[in-house]
Coordinates of C-alpha atoms in Angstrom, one line a residue:
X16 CA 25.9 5.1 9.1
X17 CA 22.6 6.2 10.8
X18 CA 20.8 4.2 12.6
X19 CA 17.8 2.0 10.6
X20 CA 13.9 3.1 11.8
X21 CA 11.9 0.2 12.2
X22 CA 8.4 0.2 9.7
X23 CA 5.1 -0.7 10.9
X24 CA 1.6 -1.4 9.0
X25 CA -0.4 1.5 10.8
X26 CA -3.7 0.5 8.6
X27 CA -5.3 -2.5 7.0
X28 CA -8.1 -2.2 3.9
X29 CA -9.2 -5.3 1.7
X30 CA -11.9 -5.3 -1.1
X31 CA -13.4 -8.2 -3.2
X32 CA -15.3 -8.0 -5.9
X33 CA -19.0 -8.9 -4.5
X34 CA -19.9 -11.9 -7.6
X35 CA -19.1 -15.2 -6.0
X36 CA -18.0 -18.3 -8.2
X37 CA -19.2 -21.3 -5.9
X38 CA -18.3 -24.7 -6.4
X39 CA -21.7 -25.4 -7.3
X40 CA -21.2 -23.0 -10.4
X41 CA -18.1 -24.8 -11.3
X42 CA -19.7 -28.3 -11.4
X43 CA -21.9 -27.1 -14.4
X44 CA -18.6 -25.9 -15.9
X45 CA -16.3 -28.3 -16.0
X46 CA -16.2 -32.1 -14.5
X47 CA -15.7 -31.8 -11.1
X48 CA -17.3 -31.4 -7.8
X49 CA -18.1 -29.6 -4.5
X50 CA -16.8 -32.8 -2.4
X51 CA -13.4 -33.3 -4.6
X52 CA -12.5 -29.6 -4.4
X53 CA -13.0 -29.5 -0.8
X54 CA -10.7 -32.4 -0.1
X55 CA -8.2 -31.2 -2.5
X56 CA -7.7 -27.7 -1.8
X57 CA -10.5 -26.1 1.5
X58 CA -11.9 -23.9 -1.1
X59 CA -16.0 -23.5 -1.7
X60 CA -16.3 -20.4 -3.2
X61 CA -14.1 -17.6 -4.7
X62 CA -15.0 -13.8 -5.6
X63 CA -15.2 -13.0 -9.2
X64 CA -14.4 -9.2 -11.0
X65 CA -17.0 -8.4 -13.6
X66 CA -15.7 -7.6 -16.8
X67 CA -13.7 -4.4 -17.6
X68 CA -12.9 -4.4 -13.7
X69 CA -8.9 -4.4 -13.0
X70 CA -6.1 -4.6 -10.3
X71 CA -5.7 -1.1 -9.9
X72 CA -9.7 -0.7 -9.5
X73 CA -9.8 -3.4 -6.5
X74 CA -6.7 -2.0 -5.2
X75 CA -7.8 1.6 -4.6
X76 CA -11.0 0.2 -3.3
X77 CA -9.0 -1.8 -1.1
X78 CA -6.6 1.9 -0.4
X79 CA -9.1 3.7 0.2
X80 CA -10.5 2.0 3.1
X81 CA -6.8 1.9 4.6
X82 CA -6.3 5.8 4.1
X83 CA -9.8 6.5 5.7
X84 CA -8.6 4.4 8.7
X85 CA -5.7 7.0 9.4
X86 CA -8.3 9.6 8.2
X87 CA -4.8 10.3 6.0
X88 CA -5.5 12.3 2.3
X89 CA -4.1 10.4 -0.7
X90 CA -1.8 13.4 -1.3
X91 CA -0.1 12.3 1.9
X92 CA 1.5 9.4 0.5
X93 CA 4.9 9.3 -0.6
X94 CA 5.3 5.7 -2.6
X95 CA 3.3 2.8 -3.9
X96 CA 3.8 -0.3 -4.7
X97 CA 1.6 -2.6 -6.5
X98 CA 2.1 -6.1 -5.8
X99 CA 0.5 -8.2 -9.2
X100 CA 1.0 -10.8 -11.5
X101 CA -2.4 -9.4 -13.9
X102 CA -1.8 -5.7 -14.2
X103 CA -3.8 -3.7 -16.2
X104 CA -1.6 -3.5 -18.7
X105 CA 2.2 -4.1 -19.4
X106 CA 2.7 -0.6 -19.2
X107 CA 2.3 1.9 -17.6
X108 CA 2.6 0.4 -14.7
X109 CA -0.7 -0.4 -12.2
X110 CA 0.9 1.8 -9.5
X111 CA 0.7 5.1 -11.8
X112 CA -2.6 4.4 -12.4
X113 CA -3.6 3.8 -8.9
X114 CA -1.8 6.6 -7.9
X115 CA -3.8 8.6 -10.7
X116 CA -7.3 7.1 -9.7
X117 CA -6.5 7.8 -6.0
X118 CA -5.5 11.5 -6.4
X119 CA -1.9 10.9 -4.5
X120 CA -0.1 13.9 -6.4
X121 CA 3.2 14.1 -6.1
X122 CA 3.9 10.1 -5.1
X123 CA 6.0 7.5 -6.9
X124 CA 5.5 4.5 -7.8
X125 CA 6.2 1.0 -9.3
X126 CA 5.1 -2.4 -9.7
X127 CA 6.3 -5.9 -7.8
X128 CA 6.3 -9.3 -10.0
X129 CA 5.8 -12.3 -7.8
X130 CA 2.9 -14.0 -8.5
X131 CA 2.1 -15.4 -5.0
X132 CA 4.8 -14.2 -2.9
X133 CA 4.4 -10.5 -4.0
X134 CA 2.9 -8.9 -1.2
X135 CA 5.3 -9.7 0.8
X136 CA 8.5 -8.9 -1.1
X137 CA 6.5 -5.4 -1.8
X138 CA 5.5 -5.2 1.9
X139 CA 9.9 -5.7 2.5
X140 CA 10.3 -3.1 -0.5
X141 CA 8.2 -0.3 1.4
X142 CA 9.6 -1.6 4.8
X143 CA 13.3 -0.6 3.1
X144 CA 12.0 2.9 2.7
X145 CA 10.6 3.7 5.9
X146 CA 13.7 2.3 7.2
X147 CA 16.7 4.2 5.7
X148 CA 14.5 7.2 6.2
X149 CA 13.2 8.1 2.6
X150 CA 10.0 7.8 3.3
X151 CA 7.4 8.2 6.2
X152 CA 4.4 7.3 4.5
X153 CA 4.1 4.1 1.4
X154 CA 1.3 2.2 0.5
X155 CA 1.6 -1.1 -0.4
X156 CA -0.6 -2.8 -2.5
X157 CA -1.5 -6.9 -3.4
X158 CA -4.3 -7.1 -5.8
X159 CA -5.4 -9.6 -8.3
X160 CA -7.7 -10.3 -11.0
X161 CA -6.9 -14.0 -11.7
X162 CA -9.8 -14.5 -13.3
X163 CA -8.8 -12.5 -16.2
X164 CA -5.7 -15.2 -16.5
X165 CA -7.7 -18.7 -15.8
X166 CA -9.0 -21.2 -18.6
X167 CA -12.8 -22.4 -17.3
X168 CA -12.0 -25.7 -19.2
X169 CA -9.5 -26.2 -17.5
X170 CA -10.5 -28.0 -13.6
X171 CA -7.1 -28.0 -12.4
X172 CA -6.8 -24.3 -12.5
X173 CA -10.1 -22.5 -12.2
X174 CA -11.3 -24.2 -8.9
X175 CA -8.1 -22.8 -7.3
X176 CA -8.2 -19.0 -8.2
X177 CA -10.6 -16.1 -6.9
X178 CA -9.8 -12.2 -7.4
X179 CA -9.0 -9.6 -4.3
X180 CA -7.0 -7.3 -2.7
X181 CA -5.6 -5.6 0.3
X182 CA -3.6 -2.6 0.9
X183 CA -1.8 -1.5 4.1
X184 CA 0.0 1.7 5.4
X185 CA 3.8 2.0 6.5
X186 CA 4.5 4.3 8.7
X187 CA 7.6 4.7 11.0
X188 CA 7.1 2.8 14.4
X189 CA 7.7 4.6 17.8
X190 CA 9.1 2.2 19.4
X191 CA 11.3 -1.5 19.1
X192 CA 8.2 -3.0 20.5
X193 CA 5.8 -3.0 16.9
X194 CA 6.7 -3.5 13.4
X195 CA 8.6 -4.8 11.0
X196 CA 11.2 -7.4 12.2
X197 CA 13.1 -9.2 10.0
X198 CA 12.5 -11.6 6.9
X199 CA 13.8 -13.6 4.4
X200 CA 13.2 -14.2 0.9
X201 CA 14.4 -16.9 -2.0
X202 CA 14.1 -17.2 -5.4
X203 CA 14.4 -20.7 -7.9
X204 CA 14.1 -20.1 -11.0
X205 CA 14.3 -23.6 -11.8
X206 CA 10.7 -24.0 -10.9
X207 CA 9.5 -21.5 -13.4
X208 CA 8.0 -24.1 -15.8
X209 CA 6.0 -25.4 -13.0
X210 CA 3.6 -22.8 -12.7
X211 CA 3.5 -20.4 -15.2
X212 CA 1.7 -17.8 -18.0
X213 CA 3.6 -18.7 -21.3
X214 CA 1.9 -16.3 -23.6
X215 CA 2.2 -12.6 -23.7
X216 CA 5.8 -11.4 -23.3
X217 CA 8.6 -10.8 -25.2
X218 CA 9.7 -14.8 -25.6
X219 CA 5.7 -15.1 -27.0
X220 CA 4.0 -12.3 -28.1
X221 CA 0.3 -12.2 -29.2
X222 CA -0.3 -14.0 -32.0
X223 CA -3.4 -16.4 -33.0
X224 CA -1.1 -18.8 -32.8
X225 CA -0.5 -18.2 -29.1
X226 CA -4.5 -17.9 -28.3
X227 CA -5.4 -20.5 -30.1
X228 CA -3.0 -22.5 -27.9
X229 CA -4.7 -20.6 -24.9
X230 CA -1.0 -19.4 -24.0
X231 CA -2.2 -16.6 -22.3
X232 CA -3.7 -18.6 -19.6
X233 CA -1.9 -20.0 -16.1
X234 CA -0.4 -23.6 -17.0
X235 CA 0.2 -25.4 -13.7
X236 CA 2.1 -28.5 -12.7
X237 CA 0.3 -29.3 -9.3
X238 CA 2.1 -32.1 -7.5
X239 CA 5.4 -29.6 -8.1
X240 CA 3.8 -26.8 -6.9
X241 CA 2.5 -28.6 -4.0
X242 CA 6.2 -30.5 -2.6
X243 CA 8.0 -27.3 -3.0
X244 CA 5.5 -25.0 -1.3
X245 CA 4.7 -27.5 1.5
X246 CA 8.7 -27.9 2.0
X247 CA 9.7 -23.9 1.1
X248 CA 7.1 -22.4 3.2
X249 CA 8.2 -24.2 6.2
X250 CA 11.8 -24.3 5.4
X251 CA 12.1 -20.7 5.4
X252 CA 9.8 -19.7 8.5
X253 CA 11.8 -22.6 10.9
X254 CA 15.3 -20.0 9.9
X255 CA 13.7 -17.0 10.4
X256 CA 12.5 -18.3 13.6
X257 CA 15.9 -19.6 14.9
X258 CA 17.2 -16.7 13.3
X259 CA 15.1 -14.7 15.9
X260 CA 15.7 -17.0 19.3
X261 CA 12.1 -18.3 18.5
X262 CA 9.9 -21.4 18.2
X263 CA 6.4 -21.9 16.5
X264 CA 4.8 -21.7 19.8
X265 CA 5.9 -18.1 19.9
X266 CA 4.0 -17.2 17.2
X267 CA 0.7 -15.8 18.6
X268 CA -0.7 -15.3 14.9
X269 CA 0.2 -17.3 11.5
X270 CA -0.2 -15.5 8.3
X271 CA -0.4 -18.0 5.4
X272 CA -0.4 -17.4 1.6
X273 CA -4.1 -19.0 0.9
X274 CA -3.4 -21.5 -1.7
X275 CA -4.0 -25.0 -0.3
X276 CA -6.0 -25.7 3.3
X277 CA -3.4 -29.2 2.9
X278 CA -0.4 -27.3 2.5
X279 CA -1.2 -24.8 5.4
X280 CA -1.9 -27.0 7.7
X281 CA 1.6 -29.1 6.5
X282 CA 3.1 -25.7 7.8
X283 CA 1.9 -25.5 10.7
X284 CA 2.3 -28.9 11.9
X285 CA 6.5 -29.0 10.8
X286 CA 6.6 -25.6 12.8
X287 CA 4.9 -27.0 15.9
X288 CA 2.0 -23.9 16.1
X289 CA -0.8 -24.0 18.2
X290 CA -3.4 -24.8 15.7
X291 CA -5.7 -21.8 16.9
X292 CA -3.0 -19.3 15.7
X293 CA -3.6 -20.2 11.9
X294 CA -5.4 -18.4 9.8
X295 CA -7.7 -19.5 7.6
X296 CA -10.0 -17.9 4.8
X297 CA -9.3 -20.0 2.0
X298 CA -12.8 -21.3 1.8
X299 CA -14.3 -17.7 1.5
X300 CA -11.8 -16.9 -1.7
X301 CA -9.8 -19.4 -2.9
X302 CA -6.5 -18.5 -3.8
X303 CA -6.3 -14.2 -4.8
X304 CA -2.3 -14.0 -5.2
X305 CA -0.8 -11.1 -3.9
X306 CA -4.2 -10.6 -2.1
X307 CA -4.1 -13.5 -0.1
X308 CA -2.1 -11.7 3.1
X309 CA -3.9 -8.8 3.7
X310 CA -7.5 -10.7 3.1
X311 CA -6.3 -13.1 5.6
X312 CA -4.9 -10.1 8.0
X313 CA -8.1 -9.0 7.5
X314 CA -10.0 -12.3 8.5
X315 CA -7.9 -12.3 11.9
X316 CA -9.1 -8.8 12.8
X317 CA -12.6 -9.7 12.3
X318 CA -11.9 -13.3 14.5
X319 CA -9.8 -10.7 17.6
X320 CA -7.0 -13.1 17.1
X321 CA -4.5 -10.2 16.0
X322 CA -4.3 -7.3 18.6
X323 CA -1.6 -5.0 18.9
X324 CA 1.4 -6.9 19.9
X325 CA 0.7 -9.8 18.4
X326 CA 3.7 -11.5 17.2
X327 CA 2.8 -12.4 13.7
X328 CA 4.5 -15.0 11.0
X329 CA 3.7 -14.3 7.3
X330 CA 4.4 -16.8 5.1
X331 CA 4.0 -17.3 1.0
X332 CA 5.4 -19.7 -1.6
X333 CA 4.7 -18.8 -5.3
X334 CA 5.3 -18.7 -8.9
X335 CA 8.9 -18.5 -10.3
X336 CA 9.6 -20.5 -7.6
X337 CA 9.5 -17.4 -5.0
X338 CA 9.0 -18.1 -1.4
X339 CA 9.0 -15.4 2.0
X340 CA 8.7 -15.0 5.1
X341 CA 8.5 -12.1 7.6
X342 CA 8.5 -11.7 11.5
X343 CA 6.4 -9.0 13.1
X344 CA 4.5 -7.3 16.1
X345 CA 1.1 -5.6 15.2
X346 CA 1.1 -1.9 15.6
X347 CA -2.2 -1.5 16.6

């Protein structure tokens, strides 16, 4: 058997939608306000799509900055993968029609289900790729339009969720010293009734039975959500750390998924990381999914704190339950 490459993420490009939703807005929507959101979750404001403005649109806004980086042509591109829980449409997938709006002729393509852990597991899909050799250059994709999904009645949902995404560039590394590491990756399905979209598929199809019971919309048991993250999250990064011959103090740059300033800072504290090498944008745009990564990859760019080398932690806990990590050193 030949010998595995090692992938790297050779370009970084993010893109919100520019309509903020601030906290201020939400207290004239629903009974809450700026101080109890704050507490609860860090968050004070949240980007908002405008209507008739999808996942694939913010994610070739958000590829097209990461192409023009590399000054690379969209035909270059060999795969994509789209990392959402609100594509466009059941089908076709958002990847052909990102690949479509971007002009990549002759890639492939497919979409990644998992909710807030997805741009990781798509970021280990394209890794798999690069590695074994098939391909030398895949786009991955997180991008989400959870406003599209989110009942404004409902104040335990719509304060959490903002729209975004980001989009990065695999390429093979040169050498053992940047890339792609190692991860790990768990699933519990038992925790799918914890956080969840019941309306719309095959077990409930549309009806006006299922709007009227706004089925269609993300139904949430917090305090669930909240022990298994704040235990998964950390869980998972302390093995892939041992795994590795490493401790949180190694870690020159922590890459949460953005859903809860309490449960990131949980994280850190159980992995023993210097607090100054978390990242945190949560305030900026709530919770965006599968765009939560790369916005926050983004955010550590614009603060110097990731440079090439960098050893860098990703970390995610979402929907399903699914839950990741990944170990890394910055290319660049």
């Amino acid at each position: 058997m030949s010998q595995l490459l090692r992938a790297k993420i050779s370009s970084l490009g993010t893109y919100v939608p520019p309509r903020l939703l601030t906290n201020a807005d939400l207290e004239k929507m629903v009974e809450t306000n700026n101080e109890w959101i704050l507490q609860r979750t860090g968050i004070r404001e949240r980007h908002i799509a405008e209507k008739g403005i999808a996942s694939s649109d913010l994610g070739v806004a958000a590829a097209k900055k990461a192409l023009a980086a590399l000054h690379m042509e969209p035909s270059e591109i060999e795969a994509i993968i789209v990392a959402t829980v609100t594509p466009d449409m059941l089908f076709p997938s958002t990847a052909c029609l990102v690949q479509h709006k971007l002009g990549a002729k002759g890639a492939w393509g497919f979409d990644l289900s998992a909710a807030c852990s997805a741009f990781v597991y798509a970021l280990q899909a394209g890794t798999q790729f690069i590695a074994t050799g098939a391909h030398k250059k895949v786009l991955v994709i997180g991008s989400d339009v959870m406003s599209s999904i989110i009942d404004y009645t409902d104040r335990a949902t719509c304060i959490l969720f903002g729209d975004g995404a980001g989009a990065v560039i695999l390429e093979p590394a040169t050498n053992d010293s940047e890339g792609i590491i190692d991860f790990l990756h768990e699933v519990d399905g038992s925790g799918g009734c914890s956080l969840y979209m019941p309306g719309g598929g095959s077990m409930h199809p549309a009806t006006h039975e299922t709007v009227d019971q706004k089925m269609h919309f993300v139904h949430q048991d917090g305090q669930a959500v909240f022990k298994y993250a704040v235990r998964k999250m950390a869980e998972l990064c302390e093995k892939l750390l041992e795994r590795n011959g490493l401790k949180g103090s190694d870690i020159d740059v922590f890459i949460p998924h953005q859903a809860n300033l309490r449960i990131i800072n949980a994280t850190g504290d159980r992995l023993g990381l210097r607090p100054e090498s978390t990242i945190v944008n949560i305030e900026r745009y709530g919770n965006t999914t599968a765009g939560t990564i790369p916005l926050a990859m983004e955010t550590a760019l614009e603060q110097g704190k990731l440079k090439k080398g960098s050893l860098v932690l990703l970390a995610s806990v979402g929907a399903g339950f699914t839950a990741g990590a990944t170990l890394l050193r910055w290319a660049y």
